[in-house]
Coordinates of C-alpha atoms and ligand atoms in Angstrom, one line a residue:
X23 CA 0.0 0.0 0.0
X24 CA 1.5 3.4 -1.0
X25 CA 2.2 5.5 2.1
X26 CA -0.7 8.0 3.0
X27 CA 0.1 11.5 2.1
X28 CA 0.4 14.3 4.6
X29 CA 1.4 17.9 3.4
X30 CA 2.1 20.7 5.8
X31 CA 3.4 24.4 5.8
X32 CA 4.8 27.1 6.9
X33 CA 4.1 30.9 6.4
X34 CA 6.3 32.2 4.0
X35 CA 7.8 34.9 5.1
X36 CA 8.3 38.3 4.4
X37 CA 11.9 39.5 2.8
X38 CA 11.6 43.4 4.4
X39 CA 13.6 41.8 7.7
X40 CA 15.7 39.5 8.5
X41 CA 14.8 35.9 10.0
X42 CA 14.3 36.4 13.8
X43 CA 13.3 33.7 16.7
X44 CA 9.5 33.9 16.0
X45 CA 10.0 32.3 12.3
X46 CA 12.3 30.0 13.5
X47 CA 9.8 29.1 16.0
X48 CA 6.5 28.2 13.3
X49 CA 8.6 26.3 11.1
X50 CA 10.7 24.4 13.6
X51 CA 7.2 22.9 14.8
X52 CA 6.4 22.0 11.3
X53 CA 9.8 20.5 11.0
X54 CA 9.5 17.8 14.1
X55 CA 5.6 17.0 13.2
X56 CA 7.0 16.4 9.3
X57 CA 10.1 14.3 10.8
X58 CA 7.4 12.8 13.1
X59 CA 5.3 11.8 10.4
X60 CA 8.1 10.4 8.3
X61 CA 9.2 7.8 11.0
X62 CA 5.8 6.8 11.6
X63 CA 5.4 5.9 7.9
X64 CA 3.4 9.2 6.0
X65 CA 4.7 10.4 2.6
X66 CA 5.3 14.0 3.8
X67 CA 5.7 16.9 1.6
X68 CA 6.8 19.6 4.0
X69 CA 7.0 23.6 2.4
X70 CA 8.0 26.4 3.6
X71 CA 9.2 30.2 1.4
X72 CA 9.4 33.5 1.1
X73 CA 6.3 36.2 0.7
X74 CA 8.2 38.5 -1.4
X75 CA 6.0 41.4 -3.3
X76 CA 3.9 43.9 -2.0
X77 CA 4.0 47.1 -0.3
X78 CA 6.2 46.4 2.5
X79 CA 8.5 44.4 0.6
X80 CA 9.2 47.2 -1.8
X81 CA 9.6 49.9 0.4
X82 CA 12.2 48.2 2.3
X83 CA 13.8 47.6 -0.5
X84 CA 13.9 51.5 -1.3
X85 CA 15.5 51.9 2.0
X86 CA 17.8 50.0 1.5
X87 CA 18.3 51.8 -2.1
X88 CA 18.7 48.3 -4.0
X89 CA 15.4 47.0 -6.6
X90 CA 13.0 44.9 -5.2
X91 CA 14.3 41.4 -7.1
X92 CA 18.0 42.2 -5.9
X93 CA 16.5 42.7 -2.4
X94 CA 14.0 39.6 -2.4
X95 CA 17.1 38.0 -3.6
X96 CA 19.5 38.5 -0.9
X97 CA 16.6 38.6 1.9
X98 CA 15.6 35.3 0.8
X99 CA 19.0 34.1 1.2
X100 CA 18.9 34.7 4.6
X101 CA 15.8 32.6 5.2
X102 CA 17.1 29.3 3.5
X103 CA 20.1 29.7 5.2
X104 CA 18.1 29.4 8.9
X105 CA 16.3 26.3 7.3
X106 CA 19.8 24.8 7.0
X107 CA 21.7 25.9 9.7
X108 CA 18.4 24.7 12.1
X109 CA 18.0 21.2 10.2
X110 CA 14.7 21.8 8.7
X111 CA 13.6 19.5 6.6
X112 CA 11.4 21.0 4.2
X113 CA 11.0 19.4 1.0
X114 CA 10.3 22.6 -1.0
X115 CA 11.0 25.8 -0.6
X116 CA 9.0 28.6 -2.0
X117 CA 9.7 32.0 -3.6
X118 CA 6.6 34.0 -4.7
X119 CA 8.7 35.6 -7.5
X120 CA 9.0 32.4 -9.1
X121 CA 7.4 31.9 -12.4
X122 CA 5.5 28.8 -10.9
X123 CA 3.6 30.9 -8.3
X124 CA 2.8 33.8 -10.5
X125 CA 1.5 31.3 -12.8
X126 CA -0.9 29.7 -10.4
X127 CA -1.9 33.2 -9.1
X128 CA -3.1 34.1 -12.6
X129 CA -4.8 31.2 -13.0
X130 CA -6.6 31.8 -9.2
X131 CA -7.9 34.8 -10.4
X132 CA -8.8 33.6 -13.7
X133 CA -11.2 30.9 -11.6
X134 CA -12.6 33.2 -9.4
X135 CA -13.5 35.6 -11.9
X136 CA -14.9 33.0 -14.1
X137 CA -17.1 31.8 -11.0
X138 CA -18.4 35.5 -11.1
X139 CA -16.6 36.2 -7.8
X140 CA -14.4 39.5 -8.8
X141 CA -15.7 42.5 -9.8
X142 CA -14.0 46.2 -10.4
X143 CA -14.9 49.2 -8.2
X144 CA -12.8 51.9 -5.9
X145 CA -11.4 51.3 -2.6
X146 CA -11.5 54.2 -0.2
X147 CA -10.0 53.3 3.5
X148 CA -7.4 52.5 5.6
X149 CA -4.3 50.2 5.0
X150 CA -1.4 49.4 7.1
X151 CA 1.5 48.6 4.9
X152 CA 3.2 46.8 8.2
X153 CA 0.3 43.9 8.2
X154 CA -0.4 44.6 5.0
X155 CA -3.9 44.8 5.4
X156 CA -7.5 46.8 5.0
X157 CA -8.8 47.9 8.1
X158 CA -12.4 49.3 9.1
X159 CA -12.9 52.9 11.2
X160 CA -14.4 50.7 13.6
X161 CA -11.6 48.3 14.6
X162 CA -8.9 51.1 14.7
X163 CA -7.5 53.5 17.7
X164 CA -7.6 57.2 17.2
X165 CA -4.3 58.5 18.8
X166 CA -4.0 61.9 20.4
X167 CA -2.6 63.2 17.3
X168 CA -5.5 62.4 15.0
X169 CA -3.4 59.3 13.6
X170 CA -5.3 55.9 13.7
X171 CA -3.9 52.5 14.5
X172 CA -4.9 49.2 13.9
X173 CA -5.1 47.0 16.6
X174 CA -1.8 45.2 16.3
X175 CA -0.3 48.4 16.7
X176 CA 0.6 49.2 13.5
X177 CA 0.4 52.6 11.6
X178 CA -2.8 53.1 9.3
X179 CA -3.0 55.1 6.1
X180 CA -6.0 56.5 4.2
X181 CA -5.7 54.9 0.4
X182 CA -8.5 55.5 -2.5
X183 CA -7.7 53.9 -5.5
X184 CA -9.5 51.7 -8.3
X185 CA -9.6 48.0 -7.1
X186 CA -11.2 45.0 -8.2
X187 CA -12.5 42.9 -5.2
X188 CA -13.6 39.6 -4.3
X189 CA -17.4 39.2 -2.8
X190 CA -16.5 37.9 0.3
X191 CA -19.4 39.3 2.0
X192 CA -21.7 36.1 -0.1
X193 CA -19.3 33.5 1.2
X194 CA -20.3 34.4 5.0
X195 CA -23.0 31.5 5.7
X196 CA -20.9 29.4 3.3
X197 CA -17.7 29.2 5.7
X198 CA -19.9 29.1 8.9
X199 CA -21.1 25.6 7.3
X200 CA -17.6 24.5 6.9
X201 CA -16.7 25.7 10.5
X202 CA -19.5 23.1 11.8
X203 CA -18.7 20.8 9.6
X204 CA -15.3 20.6 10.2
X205 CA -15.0 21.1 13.6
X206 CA -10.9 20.7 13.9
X207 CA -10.3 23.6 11.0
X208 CA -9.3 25.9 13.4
X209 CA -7.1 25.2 16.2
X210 CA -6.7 25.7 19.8
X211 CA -10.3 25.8 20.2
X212 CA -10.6 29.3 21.6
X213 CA -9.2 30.6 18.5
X214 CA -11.8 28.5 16.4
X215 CA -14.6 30.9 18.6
X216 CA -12.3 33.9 17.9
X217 CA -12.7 33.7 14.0
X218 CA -16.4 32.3 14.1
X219 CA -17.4 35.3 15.7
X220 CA -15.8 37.3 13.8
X221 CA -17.4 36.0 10.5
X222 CA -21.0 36.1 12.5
X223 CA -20.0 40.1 12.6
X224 CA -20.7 40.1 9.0
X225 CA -18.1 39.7 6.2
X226 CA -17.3 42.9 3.7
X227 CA -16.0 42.8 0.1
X228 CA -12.3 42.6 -0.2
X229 CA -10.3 44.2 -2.0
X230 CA -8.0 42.3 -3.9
X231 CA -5.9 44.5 -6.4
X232 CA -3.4 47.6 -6.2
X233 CA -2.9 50.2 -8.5
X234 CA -0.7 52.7 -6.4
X235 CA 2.8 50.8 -6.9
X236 CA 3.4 47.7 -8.8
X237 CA 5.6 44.6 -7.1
X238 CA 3.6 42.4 -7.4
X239 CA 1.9 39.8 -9.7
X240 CA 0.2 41.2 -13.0
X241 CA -3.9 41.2 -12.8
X242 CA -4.5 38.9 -15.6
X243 CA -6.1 40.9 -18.6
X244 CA -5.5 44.7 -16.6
X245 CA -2.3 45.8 -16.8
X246 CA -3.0 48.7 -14.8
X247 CA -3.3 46.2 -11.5
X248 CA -1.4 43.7 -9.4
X249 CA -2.7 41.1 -6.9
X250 CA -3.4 42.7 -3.5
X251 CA -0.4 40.7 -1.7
X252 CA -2.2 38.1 0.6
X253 CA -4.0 36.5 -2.4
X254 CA -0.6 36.4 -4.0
X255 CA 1.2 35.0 -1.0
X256 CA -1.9 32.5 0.2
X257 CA -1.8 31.0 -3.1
X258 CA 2.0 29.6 -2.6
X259 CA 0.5 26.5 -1.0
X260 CA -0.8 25.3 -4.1
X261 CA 1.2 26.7 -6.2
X262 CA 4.5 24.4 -4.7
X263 CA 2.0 21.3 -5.8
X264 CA 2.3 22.1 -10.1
X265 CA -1.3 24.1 -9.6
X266 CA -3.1 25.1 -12.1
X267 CA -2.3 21.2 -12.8
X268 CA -4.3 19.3 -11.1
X269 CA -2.8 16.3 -11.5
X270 CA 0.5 15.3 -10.2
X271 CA 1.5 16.6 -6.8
X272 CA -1.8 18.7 -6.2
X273 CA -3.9 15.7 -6.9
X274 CA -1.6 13.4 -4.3
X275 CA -1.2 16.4 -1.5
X276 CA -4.2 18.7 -1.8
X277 CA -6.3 19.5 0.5
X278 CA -3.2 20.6 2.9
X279 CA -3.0 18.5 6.1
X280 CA -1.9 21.8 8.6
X281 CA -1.1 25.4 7.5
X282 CA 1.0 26.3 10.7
X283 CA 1.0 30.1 11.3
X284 CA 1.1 32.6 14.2
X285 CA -1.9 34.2 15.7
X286 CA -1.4 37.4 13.7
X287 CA -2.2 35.6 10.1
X288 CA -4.9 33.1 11.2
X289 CA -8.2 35.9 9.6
X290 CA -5.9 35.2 6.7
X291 CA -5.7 31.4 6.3
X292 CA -9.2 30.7 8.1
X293 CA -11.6 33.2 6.2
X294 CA -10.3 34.6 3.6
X295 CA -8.3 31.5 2.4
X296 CA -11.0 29.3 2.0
X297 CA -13.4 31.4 1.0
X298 CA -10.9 32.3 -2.5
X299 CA -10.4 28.7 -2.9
X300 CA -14.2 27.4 -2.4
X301 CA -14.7 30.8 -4.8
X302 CA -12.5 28.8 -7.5
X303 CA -14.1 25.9 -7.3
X304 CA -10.9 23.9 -4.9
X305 CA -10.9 22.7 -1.5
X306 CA -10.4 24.6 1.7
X307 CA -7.3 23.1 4.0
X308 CA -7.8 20.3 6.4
X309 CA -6.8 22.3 9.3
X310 CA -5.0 26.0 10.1
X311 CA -3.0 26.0 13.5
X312 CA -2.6 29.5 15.3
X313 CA 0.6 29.4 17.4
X314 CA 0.9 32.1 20.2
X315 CA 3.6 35.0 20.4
X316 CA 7.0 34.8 21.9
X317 CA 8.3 37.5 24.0
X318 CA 11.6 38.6 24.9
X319 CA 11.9 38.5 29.0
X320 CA 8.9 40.1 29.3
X321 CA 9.3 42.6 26.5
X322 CA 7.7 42.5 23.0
X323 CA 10.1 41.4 20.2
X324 CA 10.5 44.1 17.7
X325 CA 13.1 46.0 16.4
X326 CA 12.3 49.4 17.3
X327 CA 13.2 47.9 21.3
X328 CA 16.2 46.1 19.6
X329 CA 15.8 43.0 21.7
X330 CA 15.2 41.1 18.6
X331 CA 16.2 37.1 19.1
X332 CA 18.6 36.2 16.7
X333 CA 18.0 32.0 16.4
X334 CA 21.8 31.8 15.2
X335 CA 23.4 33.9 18.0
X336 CA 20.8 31.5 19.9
X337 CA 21.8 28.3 18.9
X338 CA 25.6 28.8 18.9
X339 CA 25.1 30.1 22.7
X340 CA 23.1 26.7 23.8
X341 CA 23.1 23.9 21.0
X342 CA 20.7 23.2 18.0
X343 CA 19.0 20.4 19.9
X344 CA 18.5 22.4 23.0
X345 CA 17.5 25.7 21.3
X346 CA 14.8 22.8 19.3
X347 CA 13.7 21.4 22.3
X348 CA 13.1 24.6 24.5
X349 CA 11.2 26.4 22.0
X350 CA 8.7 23.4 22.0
X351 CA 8.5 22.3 25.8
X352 CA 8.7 26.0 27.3
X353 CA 5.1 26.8 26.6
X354 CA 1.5 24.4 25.9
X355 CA 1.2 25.1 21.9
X356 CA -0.5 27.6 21.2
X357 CA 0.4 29.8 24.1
X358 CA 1.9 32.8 24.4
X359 CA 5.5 32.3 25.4
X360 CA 8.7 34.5 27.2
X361 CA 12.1 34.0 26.8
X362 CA 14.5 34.3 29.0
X363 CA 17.8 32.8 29.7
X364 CA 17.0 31.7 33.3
X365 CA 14.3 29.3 31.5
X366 CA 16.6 28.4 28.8
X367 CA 19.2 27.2 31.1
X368 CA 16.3 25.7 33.8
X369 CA 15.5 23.4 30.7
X370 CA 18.7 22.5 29.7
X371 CA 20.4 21.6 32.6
X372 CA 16.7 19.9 34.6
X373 CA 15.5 18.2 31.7
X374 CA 18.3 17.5 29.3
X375 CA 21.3 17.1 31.5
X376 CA 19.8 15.8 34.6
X377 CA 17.5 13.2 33.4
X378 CA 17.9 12.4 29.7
X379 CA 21.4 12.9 29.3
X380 CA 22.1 11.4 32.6
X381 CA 19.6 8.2 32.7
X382 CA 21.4 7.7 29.1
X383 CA 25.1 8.3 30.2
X384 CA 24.6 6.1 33.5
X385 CA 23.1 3.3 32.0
X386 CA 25.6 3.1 29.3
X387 CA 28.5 3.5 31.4
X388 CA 27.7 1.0 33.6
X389 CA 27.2 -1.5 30.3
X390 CA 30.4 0.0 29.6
X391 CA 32.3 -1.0 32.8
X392 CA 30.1 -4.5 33.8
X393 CA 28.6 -5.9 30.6
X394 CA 31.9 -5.9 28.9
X395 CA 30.8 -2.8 26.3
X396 CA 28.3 -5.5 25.1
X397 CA 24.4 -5.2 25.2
X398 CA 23.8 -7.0 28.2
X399 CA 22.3 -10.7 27.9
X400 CA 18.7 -10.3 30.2
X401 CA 18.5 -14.5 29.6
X402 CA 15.0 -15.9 31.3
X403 CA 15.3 -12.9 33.8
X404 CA 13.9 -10.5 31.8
X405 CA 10.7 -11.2 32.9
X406 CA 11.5 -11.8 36.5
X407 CA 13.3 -8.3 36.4
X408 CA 10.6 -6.6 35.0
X409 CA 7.8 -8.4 37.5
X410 CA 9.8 -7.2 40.6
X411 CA 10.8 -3.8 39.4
X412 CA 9.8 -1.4 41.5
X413 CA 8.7 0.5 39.1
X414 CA 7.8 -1.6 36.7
X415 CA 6.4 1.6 34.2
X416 CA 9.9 2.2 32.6
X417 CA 9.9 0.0 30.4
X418 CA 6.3 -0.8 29.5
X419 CA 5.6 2.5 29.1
X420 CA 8.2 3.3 27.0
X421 CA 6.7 0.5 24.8
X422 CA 2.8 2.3 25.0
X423 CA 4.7 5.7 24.4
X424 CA 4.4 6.2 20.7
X425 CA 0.1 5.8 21.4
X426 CA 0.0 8.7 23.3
X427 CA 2.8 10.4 21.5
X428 CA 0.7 10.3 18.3
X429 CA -2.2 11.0 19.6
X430 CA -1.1 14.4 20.9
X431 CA 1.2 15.5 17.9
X432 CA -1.9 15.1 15.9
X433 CA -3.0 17.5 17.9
X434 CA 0.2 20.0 17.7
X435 CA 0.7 19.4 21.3
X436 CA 4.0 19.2 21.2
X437 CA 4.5 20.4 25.2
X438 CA 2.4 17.4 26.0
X439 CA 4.1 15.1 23.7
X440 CA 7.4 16.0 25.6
X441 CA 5.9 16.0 28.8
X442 CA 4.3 11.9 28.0
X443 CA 8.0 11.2 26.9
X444 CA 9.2 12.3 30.2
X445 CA 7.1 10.7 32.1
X446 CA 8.7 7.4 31.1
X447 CA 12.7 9.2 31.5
X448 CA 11.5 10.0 35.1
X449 CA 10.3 6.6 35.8
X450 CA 13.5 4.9 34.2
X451 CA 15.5 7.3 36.6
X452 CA 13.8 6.3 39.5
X453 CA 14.2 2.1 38.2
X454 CA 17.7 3.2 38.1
X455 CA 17.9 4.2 41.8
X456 CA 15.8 1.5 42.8
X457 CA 17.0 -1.6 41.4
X458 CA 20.5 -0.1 41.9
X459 CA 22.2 -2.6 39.2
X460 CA 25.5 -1.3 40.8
X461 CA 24.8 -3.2 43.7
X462 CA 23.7 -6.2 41.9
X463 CA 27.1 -6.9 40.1
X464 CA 28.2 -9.2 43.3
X465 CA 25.0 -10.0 44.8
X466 CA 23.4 -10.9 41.1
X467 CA 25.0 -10.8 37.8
X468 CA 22.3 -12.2 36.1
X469 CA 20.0 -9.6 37.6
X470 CA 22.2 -6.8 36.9
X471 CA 22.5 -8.1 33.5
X472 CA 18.4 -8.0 32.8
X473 CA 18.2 -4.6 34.7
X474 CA 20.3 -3.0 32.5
X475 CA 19.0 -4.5 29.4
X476 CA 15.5 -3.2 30.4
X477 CA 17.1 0.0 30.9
X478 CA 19.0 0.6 27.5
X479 CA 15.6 -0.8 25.5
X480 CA 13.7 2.0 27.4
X481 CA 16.3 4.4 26.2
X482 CA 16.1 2.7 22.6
X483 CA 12.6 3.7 22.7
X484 CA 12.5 6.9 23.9
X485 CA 15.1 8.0 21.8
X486 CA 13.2 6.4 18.9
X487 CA 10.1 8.9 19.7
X488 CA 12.5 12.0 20.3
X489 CA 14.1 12.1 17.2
X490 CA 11.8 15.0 15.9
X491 CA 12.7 17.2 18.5
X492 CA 16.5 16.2 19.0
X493 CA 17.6 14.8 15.8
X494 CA 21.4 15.5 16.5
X495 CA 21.6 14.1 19.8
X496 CA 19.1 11.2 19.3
X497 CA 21.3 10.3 16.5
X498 CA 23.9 9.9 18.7
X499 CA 22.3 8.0 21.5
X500 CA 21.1 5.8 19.1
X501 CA 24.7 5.2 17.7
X502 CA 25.6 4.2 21.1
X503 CA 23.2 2.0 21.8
X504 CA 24.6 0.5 18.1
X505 CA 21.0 0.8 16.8
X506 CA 21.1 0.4 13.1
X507 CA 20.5 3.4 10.9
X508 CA 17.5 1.7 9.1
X509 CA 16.2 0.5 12.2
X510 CA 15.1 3.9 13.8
X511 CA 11.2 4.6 12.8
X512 CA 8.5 3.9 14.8
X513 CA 7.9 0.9 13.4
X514 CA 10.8 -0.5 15.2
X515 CA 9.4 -0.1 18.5
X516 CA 9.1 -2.6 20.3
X517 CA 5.2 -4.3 20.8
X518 CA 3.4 -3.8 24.1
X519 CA 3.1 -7.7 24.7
X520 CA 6.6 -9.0 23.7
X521 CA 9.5 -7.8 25.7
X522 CA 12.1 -8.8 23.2
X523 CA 11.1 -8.9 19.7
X524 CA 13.0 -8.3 16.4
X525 CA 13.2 -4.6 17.0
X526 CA 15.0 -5.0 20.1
X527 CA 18.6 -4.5 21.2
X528 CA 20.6 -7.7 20.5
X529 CA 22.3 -8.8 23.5
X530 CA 26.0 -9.5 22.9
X531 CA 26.3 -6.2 19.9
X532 CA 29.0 -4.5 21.2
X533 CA 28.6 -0.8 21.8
X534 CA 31.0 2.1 21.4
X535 CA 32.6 4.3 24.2
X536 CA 29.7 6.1 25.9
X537 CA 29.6 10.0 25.2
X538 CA 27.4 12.4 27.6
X539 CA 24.6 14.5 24.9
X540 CA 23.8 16.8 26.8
X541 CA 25.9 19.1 28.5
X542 CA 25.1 21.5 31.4
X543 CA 24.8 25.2 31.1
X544 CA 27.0 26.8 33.2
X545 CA 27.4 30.6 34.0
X546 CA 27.0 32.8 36.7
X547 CA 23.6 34.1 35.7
X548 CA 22.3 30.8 35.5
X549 CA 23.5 30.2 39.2
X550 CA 20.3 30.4 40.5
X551 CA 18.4 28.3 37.5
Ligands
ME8_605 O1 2.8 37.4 8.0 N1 6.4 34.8 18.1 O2 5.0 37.1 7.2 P1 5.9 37.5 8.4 C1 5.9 33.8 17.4 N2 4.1 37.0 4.7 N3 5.9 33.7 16.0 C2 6.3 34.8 15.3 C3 6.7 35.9 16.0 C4 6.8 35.9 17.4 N4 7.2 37.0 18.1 N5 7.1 36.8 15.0 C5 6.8 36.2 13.8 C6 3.6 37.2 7.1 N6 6.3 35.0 14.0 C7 3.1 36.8 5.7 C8 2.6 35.4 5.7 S1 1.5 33.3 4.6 C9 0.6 33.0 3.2 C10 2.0 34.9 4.4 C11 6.0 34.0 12.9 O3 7.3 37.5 7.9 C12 4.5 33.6 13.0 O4 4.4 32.4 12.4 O5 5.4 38.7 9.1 C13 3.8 34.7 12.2 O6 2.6 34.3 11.7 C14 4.8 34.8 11.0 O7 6.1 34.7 11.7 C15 4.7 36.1 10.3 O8 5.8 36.2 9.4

């Protein structure tokens, strides 16, 4: 049976900045669900890109006293660079000033205008170029200076120009249907209420096309327009699958499985998004997932505070896999989250050090020193071991772990996810202290023998499930426990109701030197973590 398809993205990003912690943030949780969903069998297409016309875009560029292309150019750059120097593993990486998505956006507007969807009028209202978006009187702020602002904070300016628009207002009752109908479309929950309500307020037209400036794509058949930049940028998720063909990859990974995208875009991707593809006659996504916002001790990120986190200056201070796995354990998904290095380190040296790295390093030192460097032989005391552990859970558990797991990254609960795979590390530390293999080397060889073999298949499989997160240092582990390379997906788990199966360590394979993976932090400031 061919494996079943699951396509996720990424927003693509705007080129008027450079990369900062919050992208790294949306598309390192797409990376470990995509790695996820390869080891437990899916064919994955994983995208992420660049949003690269528009206002915004353009105006930086001018700043910056270069063209627009040169700019997108270099900008871009500096986001496929982040992809590599993080690990991502996206399969495709998007550039809206490719021919392939200016195609697709032509032929997007062609269908919706063909569908009677589009018509031509004037726009009078406000715009902010920073969210590049419309905005009614009523939603924005009148400052003491007569200035309005929208409520993300951003600057509002009054704009009248011709415009065709899209008749968004007749698709209101239309998505409210799909909302009900597909009750996991919009995730956490409270923001599925959030953007219900708001399309209950009532939907207006949308304008859809620029005249003022032109980067961006050419209105097909009015040279006088471009595409307003959201129905430029939305359309990148097909058009990375060959649309307008429908064959080929859009017919294998259309309707998306997850758009992953921060709070601030979610009006985008869950109204207007569907609503332009129902419009051209293609399905809406399977799901949109609305991250919270990361702040910087306390402080909103932005640059005009210049406490912008930079996620290389972040990663070469405390390691890709920590960086990787603090982002996704700090905060529930979907939270709000701060960052500070107190929490960083707290992380690091509690969870990583102290219990993984050190249930991993003690266990496979003390195969090291008794077993010979060998994978212990646990011989017909497996079972006995396992019935009179005290705490039996370690390794069974480890063994029901990928359920659960599963279960909750289908969910995007990634904190969770963590917290079911520590569970099991706590349990196996606490086996550790309990059955005391140190002691048993004179009093029980045998026994020692089957303690520690239950002990290094519980760190097989745990390491197995953390790969996502940790791909570096699960690698590693792995290669000391001399776990073949093709023997790492969650296939190779070991079954619930056979304690030694195929899949399971071979006693007798000898194992190289043990190596800690994970360090501890140390420095002043984190004295008191
Ligand atoms: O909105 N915390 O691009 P963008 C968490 N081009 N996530 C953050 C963050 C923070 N402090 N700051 C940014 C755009 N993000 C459009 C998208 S998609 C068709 C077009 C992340 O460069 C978060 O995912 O402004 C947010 O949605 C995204 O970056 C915005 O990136």
């Amino acid at each position: 049976m061919p494996a079943t398809p699951y396509y996720l993205t990424t927003p693509i990003y705007y080129v008027n900045d450079a990369p900062h912690i919050g992208h790294a943030y949306t598309t390192l949780a797409c990376d470990v669900l995509a790695r996820f969903k390869r080891l437990d069998g899916y064919d994955v297409k994983f995208l992420t890109g660049t949003d690269e016309h528009g206002q915004k875009v353009e105006k930086s560029a001018e700043k910056a006293g270069v063209d627009p292309q040169s700019f997108a150019d270099k900008v871009s750059q500096n986001f496929r660079s982040l992809a590599a120097f993080m690990k991502f593993s996206n399969d495709d990486f998007i550039r809206t000033t490719e021919p392939r998505h200016i195609q697709a956006c032509q032929a997007m507007w062609t269908r919706m205008l063909d569908a009677g969807d589009i018509y031509l009028d004037n726009y009078g209202g406000w715009y902010a170029v920073r969210d590049e978006a419309f905005y009614g009187e009523d939603e924005l702020t009148k400052q003491p200076d007569g200035t309005r602002i929208a409520p993300s904070g951003a600057e509002v300016e009054w704009v009248e120009e011709p415009s065709y628009f899209f008749k968004l207002s007749a698709w209101e009752d239309k998505l409210l249907a799909f909302y009900d109908a597909n009750p996991d479309f919009i995730a956490p929950q409270s923001r599925r209420n959030e953007v219900t309500s708001f399309v209950k307020g009532g939907l207006q037209d949308l304008s859809i096309s620029r005249t003022t400036f032109n980067w961006g794509v050419p209105v097909p058949g009015d040279e006088d327009h471009i595409f307003y930049v959201w129905l430029d940028a939305l359309t990148n998720y097909i058009s990375a699958l060959g649309f307008p063909d429908e064959q080929g990859e859009y017919a294998k990974y259309w309707p998306a499985d997850l758009h992953m995208v921060g709070k601030d875009i979610l009006r985008f991707h869950a109204v207007y998004w569907p609503a332009f593809l129902m419009a051209a006659g293609l399905e809406p996504p399977k799901r949109v997932f609305a991250h919270g916002w990361w702040t910087n001790e306390g402080q909103k990120i932005s640059k005009s505070l210049g406490n912008v986190i930079d996620p290389f200056e972040l990663v070469e201070k405390y390691g890709l896999d920590q960086v990787r796995f603090f982002l996704l354990r700090e905060i529930p998904f979907g939270n709000d989250g701060d960052f500070s290095h107190s929490a960083m380190v707290g992380r690091m040296n509690s969870e990583l050090a102290n219990d993984y790295g050190n249930l991993a390093q003690r266990v496979l030192s003390m195969i090291a020193k008794n077993c010979d460097g060998r994978v212990p032989d646990p011989k017909d005391k497996l079972v006995l071991s396992v019935d009179t552990a005290p705490t039996l859970g370690a390794i069974i558990g480890s063994r029901e772990l990928i359920g659960r797991v599963r279960e909750l990254m289908d969910r995007q609960a990634f904190h969770d996810a963590l917290e079911a795979v520590w569970e099991v590390i706590r349990e196996a530390n606490r086996y550790v202290d309990q059955a005391a293999p140190w002691k048993l080397k004179k009093e029980d060889p045998e026994k020692m023998d089957a303690v520690l073999y239950v002990l290094a298949e519980t760190i097989r499989n745990v390491t197995i499930v953390l790969q996502p997160f940790m791909p570096d240092s699960c690698s590693k582990i792995l290669d000391q426990l001399s776990v073949p390379t093709d023997k790492r997906s969650f296939s190779h788990l070991s079954s619930v109701d056979n304690l030694m199966d195929e899949n399971s360590l071979v006693p007798g394979t000898p194992l190289p030197k043990p190596e800690g993976a994970f360090p501890r932090f140390q420095d002043d400031e984190a004295g008191a973590a």
